[in-house]
PDB file of C-alpha atoms in Angstrom:
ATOM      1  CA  UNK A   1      22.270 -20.838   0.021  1.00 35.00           C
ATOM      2  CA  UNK A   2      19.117 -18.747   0.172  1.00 54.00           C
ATOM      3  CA  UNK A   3      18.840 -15.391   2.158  1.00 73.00           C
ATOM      4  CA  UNK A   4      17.183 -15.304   5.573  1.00 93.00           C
ATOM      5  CA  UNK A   5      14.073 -12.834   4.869  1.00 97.00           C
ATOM      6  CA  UNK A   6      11.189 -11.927   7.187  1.00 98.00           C
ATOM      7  CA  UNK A   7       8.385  -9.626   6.613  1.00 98.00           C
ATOM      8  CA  UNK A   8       6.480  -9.174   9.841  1.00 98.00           C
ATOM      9  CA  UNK A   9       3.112  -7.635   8.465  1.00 98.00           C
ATOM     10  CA  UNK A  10      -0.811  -7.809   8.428  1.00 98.00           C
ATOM     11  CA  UNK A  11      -3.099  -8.711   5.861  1.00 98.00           C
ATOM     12  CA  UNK A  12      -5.272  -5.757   5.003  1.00 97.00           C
ATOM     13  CA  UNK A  13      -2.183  -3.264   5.285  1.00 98.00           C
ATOM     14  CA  UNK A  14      -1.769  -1.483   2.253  1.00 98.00           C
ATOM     15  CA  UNK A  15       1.773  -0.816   3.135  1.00 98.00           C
ATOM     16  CA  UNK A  16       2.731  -3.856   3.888  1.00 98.00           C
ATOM     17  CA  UNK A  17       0.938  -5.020   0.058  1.00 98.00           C
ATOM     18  CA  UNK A  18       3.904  -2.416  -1.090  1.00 98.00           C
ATOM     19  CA  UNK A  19       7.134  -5.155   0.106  1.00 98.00           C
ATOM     20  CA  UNK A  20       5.029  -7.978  -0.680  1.00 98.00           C
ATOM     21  CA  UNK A  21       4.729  -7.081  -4.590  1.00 98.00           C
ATOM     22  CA  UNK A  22       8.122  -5.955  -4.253  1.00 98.00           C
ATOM     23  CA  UNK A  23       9.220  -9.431  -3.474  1.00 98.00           C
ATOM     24  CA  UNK A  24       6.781 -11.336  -5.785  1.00 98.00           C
ATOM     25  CA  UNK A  25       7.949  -9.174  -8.515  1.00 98.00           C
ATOM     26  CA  UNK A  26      12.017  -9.937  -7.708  1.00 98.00           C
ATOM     27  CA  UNK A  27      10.553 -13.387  -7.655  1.00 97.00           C
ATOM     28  CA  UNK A  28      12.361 -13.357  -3.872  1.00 97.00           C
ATOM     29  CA  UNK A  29      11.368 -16.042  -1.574  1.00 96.00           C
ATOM     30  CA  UNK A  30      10.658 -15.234   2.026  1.00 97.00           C
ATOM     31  CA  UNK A  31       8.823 -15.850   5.426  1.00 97.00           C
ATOM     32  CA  UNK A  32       5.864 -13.895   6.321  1.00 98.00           C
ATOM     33  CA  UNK A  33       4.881 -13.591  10.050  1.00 98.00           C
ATOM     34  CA  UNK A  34       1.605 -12.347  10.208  1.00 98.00           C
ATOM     35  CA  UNK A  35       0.996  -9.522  13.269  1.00 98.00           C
ATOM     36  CA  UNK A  36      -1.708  -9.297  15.960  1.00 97.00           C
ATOM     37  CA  UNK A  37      -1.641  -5.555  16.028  1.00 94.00           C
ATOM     38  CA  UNK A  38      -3.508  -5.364  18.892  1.00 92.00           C
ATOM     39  CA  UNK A  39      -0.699  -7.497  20.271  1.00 96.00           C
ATOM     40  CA  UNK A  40       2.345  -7.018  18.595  1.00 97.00           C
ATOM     41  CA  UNK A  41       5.355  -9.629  19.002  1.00 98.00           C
ATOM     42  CA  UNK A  42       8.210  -9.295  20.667  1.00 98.00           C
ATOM     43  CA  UNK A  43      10.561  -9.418  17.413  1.00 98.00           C
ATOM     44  CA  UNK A  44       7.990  -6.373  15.806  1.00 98.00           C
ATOM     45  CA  UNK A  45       9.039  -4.164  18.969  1.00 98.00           C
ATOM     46  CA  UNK A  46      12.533  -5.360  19.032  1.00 98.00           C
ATOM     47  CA  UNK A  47      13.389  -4.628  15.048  1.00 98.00           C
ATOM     48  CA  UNK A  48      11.255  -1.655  15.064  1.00 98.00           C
ATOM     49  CA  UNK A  49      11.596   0.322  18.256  1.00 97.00           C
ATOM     50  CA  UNK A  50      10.921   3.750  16.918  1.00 97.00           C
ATOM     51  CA  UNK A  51       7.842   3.286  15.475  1.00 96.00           C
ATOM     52  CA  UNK A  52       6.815   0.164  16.242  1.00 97.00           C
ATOM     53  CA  UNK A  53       4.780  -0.487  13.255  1.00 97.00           C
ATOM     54  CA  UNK A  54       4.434  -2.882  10.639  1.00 98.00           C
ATOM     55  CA  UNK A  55       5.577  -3.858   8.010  1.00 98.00           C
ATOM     56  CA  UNK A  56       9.118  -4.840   8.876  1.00 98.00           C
ATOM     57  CA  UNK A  57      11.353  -6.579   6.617  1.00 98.00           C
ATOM     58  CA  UNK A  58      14.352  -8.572   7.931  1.00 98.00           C
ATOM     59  CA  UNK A  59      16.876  -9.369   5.709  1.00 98.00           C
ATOM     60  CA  UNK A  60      19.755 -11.247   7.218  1.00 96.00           C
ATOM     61  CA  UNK A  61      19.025 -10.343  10.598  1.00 97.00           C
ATOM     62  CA  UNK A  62      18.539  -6.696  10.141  1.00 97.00           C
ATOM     63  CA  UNK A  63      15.983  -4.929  10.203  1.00 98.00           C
ATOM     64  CA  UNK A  64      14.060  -2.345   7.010  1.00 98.00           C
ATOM     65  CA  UNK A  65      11.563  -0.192   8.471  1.00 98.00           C
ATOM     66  CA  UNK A  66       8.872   2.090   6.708  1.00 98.00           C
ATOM     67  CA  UNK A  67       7.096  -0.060   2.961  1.00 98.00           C
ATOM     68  CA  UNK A  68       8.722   3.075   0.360  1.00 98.00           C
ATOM     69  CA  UNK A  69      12.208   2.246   2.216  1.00 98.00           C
ATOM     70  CA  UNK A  70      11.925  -1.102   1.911  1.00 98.00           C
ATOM     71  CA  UNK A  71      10.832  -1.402  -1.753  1.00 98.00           C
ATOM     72  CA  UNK A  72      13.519   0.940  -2.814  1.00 98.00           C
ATOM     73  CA  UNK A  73      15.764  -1.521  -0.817  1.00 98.00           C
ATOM     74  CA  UNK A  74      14.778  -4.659  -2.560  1.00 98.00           C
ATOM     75  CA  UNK A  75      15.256  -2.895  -5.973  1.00 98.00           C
ATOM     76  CA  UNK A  76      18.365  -1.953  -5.031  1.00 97.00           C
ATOM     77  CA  UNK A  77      19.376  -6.021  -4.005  1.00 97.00           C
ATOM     78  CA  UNK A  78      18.148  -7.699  -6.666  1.00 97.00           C
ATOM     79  CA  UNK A  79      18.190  -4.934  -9.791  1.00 96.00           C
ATOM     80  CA  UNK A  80      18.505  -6.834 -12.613  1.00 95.00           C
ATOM     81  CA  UNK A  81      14.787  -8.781 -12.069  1.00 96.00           C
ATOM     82  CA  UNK A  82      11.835  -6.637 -13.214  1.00 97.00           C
ATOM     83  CA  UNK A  83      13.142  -3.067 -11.937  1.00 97.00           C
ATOM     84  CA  UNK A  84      10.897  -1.123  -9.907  1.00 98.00           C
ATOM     85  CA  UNK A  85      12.392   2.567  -9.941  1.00 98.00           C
ATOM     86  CA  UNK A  86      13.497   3.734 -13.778  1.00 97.00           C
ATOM     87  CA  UNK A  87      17.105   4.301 -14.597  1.00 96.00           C
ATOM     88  CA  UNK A  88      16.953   7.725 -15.380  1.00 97.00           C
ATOM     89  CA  UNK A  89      18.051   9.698 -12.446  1.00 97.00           C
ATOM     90  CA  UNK A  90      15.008  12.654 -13.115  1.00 98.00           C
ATOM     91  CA  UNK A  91      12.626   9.920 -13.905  1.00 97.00           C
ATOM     92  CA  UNK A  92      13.573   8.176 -10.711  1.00 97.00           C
ATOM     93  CA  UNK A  93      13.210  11.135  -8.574  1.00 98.00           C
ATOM     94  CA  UNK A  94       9.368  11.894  -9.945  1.00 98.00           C
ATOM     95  CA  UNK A  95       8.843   8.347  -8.857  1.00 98.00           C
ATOM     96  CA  UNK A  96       9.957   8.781  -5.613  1.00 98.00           C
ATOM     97  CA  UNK A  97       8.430  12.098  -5.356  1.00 98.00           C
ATOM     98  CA  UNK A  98       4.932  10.397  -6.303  1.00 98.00           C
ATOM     99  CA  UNK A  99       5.262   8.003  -3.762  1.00 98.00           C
ATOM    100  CA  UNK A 100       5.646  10.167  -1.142  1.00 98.00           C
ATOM    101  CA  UNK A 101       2.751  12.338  -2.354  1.00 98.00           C
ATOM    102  CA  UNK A 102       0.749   8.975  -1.648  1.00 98.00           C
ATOM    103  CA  UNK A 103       2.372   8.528   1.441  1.00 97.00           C
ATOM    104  CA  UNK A 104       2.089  12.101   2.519  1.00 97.00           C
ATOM    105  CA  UNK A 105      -1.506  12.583   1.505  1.00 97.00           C
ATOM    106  CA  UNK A 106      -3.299   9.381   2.014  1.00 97.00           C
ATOM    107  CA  UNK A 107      -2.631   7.898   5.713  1.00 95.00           C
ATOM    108  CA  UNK A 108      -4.550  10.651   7.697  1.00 95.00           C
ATOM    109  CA  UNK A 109      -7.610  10.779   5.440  1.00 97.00           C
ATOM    110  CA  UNK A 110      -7.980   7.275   5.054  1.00 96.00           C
ATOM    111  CA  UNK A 111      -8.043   5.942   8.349  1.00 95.00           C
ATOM    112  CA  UNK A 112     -10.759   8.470   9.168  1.00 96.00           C
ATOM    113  CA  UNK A 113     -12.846   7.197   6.525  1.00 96.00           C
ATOM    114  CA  UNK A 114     -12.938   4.217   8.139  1.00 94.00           C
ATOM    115  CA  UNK A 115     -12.478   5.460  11.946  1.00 92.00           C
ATOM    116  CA  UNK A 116     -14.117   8.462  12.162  1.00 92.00           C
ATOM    117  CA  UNK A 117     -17.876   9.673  11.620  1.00 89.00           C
ATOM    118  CA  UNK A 118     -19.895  12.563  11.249  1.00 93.00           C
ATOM    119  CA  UNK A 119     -18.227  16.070  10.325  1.00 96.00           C
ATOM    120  CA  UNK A 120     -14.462  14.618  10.787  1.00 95.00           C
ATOM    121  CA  UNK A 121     -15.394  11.829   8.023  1.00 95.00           C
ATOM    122  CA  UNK A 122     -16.909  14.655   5.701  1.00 97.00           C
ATOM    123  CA  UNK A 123     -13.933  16.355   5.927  1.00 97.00           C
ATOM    124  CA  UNK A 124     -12.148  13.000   5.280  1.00 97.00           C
ATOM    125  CA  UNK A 125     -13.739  12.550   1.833  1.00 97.00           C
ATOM    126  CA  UNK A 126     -13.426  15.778   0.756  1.00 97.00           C
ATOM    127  CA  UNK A 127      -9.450  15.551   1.212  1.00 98.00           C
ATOM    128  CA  UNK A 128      -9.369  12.107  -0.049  1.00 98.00           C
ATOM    129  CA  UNK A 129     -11.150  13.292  -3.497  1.00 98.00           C
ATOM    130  CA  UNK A 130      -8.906  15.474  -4.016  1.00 98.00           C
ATOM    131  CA  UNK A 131      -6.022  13.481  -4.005  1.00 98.00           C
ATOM    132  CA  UNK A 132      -7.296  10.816  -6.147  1.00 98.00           C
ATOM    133  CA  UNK A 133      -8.104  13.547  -8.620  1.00 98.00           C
ATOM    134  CA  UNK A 134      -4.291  14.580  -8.691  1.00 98.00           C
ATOM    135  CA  UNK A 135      -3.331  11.265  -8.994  1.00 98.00           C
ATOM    136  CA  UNK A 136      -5.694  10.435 -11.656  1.00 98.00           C
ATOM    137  CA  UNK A 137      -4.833  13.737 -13.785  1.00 98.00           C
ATOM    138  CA  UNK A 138      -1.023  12.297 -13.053  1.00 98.00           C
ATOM    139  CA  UNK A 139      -1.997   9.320 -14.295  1.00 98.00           C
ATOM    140  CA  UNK A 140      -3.834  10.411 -17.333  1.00 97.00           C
ATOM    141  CA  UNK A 141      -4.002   7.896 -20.376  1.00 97.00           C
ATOM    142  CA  UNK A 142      -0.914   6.215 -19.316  1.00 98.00           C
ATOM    143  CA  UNK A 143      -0.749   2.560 -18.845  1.00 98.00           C
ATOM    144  CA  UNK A 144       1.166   2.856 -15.281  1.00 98.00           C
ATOM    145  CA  UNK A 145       1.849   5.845 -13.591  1.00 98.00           C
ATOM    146  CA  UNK A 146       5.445   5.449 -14.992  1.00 96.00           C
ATOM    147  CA  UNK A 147       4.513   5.049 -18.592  1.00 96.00           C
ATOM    148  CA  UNK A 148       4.648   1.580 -19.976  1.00 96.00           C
ATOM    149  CA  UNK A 149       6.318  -0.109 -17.174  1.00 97.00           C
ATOM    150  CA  UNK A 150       5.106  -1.017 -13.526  1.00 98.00           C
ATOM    151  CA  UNK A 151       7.020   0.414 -11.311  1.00 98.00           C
ATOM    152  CA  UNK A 152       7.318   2.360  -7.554  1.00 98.00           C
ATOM    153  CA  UNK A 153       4.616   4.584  -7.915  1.00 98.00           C
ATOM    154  CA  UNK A 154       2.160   2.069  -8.759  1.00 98.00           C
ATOM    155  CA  UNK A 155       3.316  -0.219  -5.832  1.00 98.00           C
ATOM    156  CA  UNK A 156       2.778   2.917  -3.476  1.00 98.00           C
ATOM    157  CA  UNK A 157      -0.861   3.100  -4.574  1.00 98.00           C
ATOM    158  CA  UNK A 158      -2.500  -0.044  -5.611  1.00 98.00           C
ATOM    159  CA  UNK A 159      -2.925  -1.650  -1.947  1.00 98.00           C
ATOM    160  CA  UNK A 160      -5.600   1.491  -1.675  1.00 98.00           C
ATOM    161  CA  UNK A 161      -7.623  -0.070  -4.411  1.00 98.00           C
ATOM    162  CA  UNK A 162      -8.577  -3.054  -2.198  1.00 98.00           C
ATOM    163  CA  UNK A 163     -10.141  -0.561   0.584  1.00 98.00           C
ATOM    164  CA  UNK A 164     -11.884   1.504  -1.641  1.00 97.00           C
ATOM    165  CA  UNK A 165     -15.114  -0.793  -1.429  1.00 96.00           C
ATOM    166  CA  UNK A 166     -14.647  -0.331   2.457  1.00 97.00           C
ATOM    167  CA  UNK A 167     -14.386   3.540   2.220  1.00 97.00           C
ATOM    168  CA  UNK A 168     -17.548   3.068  -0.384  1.00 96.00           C
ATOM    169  CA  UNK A 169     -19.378   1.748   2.129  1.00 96.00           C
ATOM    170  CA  UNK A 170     -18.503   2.885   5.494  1.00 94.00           C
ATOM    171  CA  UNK A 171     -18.365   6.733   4.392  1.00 95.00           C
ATOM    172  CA  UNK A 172     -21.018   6.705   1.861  1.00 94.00           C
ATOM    173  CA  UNK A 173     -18.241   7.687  -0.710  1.00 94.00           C
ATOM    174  CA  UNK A 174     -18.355   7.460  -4.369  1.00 93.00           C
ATOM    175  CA  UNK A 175     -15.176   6.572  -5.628  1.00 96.00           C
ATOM    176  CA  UNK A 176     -15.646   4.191  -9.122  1.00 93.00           C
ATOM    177  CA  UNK A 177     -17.930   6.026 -11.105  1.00 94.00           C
ATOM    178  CA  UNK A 178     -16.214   9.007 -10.726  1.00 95.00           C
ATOM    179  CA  UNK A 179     -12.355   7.718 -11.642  1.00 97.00           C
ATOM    180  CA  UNK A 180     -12.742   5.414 -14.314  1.00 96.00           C
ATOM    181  CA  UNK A 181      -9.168   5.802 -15.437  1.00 97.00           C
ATOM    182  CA  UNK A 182      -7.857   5.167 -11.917  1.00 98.00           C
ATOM    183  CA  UNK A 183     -10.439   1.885 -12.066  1.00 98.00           C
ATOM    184  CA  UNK A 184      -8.675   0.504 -15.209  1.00 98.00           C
ATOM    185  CA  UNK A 185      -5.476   1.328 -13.962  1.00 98.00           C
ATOM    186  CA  UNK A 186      -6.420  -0.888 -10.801  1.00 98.00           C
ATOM    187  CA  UNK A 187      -7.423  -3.529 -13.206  1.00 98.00           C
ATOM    188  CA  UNK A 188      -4.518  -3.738 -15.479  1.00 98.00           C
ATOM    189  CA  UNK A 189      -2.299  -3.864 -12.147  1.00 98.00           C
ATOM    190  CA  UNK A 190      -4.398  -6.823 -11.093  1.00 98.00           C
ATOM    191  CA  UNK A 191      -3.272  -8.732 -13.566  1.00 98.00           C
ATOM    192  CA  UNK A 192       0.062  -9.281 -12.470  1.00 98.00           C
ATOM    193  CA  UNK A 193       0.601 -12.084 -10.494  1.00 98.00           C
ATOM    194  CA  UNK A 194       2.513 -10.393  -7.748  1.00 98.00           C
ATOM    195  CA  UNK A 195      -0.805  -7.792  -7.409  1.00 98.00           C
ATOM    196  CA  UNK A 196      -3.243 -10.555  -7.186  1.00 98.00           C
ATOM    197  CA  UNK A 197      -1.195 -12.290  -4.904  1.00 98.00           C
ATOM    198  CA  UNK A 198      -0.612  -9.081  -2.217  1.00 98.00           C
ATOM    199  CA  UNK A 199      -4.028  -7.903  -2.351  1.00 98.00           C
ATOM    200  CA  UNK A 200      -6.387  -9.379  -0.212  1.00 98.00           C
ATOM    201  CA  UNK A 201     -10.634  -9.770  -1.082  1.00 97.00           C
ATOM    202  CA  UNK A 202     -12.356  -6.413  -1.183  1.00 97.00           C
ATOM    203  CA  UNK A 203     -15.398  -7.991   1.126  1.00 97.00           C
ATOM    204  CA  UNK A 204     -12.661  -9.183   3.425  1.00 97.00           C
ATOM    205  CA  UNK A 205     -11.695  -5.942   4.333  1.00 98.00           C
ATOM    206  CA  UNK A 206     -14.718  -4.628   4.590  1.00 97.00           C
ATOM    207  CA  UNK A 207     -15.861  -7.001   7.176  1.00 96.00           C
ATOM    208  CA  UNK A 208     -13.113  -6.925   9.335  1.00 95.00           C
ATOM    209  CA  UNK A 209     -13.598  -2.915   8.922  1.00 95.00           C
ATOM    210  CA  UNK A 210     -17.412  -3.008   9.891  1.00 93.00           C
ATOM    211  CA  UNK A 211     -16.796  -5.559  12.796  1.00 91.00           C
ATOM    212  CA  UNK A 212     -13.675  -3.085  13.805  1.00 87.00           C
ATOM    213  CA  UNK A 213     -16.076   0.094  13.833  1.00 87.00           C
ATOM    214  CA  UNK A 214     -19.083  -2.027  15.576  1.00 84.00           C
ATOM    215  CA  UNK A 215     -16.950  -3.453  18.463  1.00 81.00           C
ATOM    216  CA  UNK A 216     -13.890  -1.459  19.217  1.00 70.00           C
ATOM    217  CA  UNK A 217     -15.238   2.267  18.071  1.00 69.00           C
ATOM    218  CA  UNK A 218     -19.198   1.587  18.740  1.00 71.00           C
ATOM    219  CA  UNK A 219     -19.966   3.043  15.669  1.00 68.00           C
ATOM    220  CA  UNK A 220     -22.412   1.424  13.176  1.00 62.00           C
TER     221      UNK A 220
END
């Protein structure tokens, strides 16, 4: 009998990319809800009441809040299928620490990329450079952040890569030219299937982006 799993999530979130690999990679089947978040259901606000955010996973009833947590958890449930964290315990904790850099570094520049304009976006880009330069002198001339084998760090970061035509775009930001290994990092993750699969069109996101800033933020 298969397990009851729900992932109540939106298309473009980068986060929500995170449990979606997670699963594709566990080769775990499950029901995805997708989210109006600008009318959330009542099942969202009901399994996550604290934040009331996306993505939610629901495994068996039950509720897994925030994408790190809920990777970690399906690694945890189904170990023996592709692993995502290593097996050595110092290993393990640079992954995690890596993925919290992301997680800790990323959100509040990014969304002003997109949200923001004038001196508050400036500021946005600067910040953002500079953690894609730490992240691409992490990185350095390995294959995946963890060496040879994808794993949690890479799953933290790779959603980004479908935005960063948006954040070209909207905040007149050079981001290819100048991170070529971070680019054929991107690529190499592409070509797993459970990448491909999560990550939605690069135009698609930057329409729904421009039509975002044009209507609800009146900013061309």
């Amino acid at each position: 009998m298969e397990e009851e799993i729900i992932l109540l999530d939106y298309w473009a979130s980068m986060y929500g990319m995170r449990t979606r690999i997670a699963l594709e990679e566990k080769k775990v089947k499950y029901e995805y809800r997708e989210e109006d978040l600008s009318n959330k259901s009542p099942l969202l606000l009901q399994m996550n009441p604290i934040h009331k955010k996306i993505p939610v996973l629901i495994h068996k009833g039950k509720p897994i809040c925030e994408s790190i947590i809920q990777v970690q958890y399906i690694d945890e449930l189904w170990p023996d299928t592709n692993p995502i964290l290593p097996s050595d315990p110092y290993q393990r904790a640079q992954a995690r620490f890596w993925a919290d850099y992301i997680d800790k570094k990323t959100y509040v520049p990014c969304k002003a990329l997109w949200s923001e304009s004038g001196e508050k976006q400036e500021a946005a880009k600067i910040e953002f450079i500079e953690v894609l330069k730490t992240l691409d002198s992490e990185l350095g001339d390995k294959y995946y952040f963890g060496g040879n084998e994808f794993g949690l760090v890479d799953i933290a970061f790779i959603g980004f890569y479908s935005w960063f035509r948006t954040y070209e775009e909207v905040a007149n930001l050079s981001i290819v030219p100048q991170f070529p290994k971070l680019m054929a990092w991107a690529q190499r993750c592409l070509k797993r299937e459970s990448v491909a699969k999560a990550l939605p069109d690069s135009d698609k996101v930057l329409k729904s982006v421009s039509d975002h800033r044009k209507i609800i933020l009146g900013i061309d």
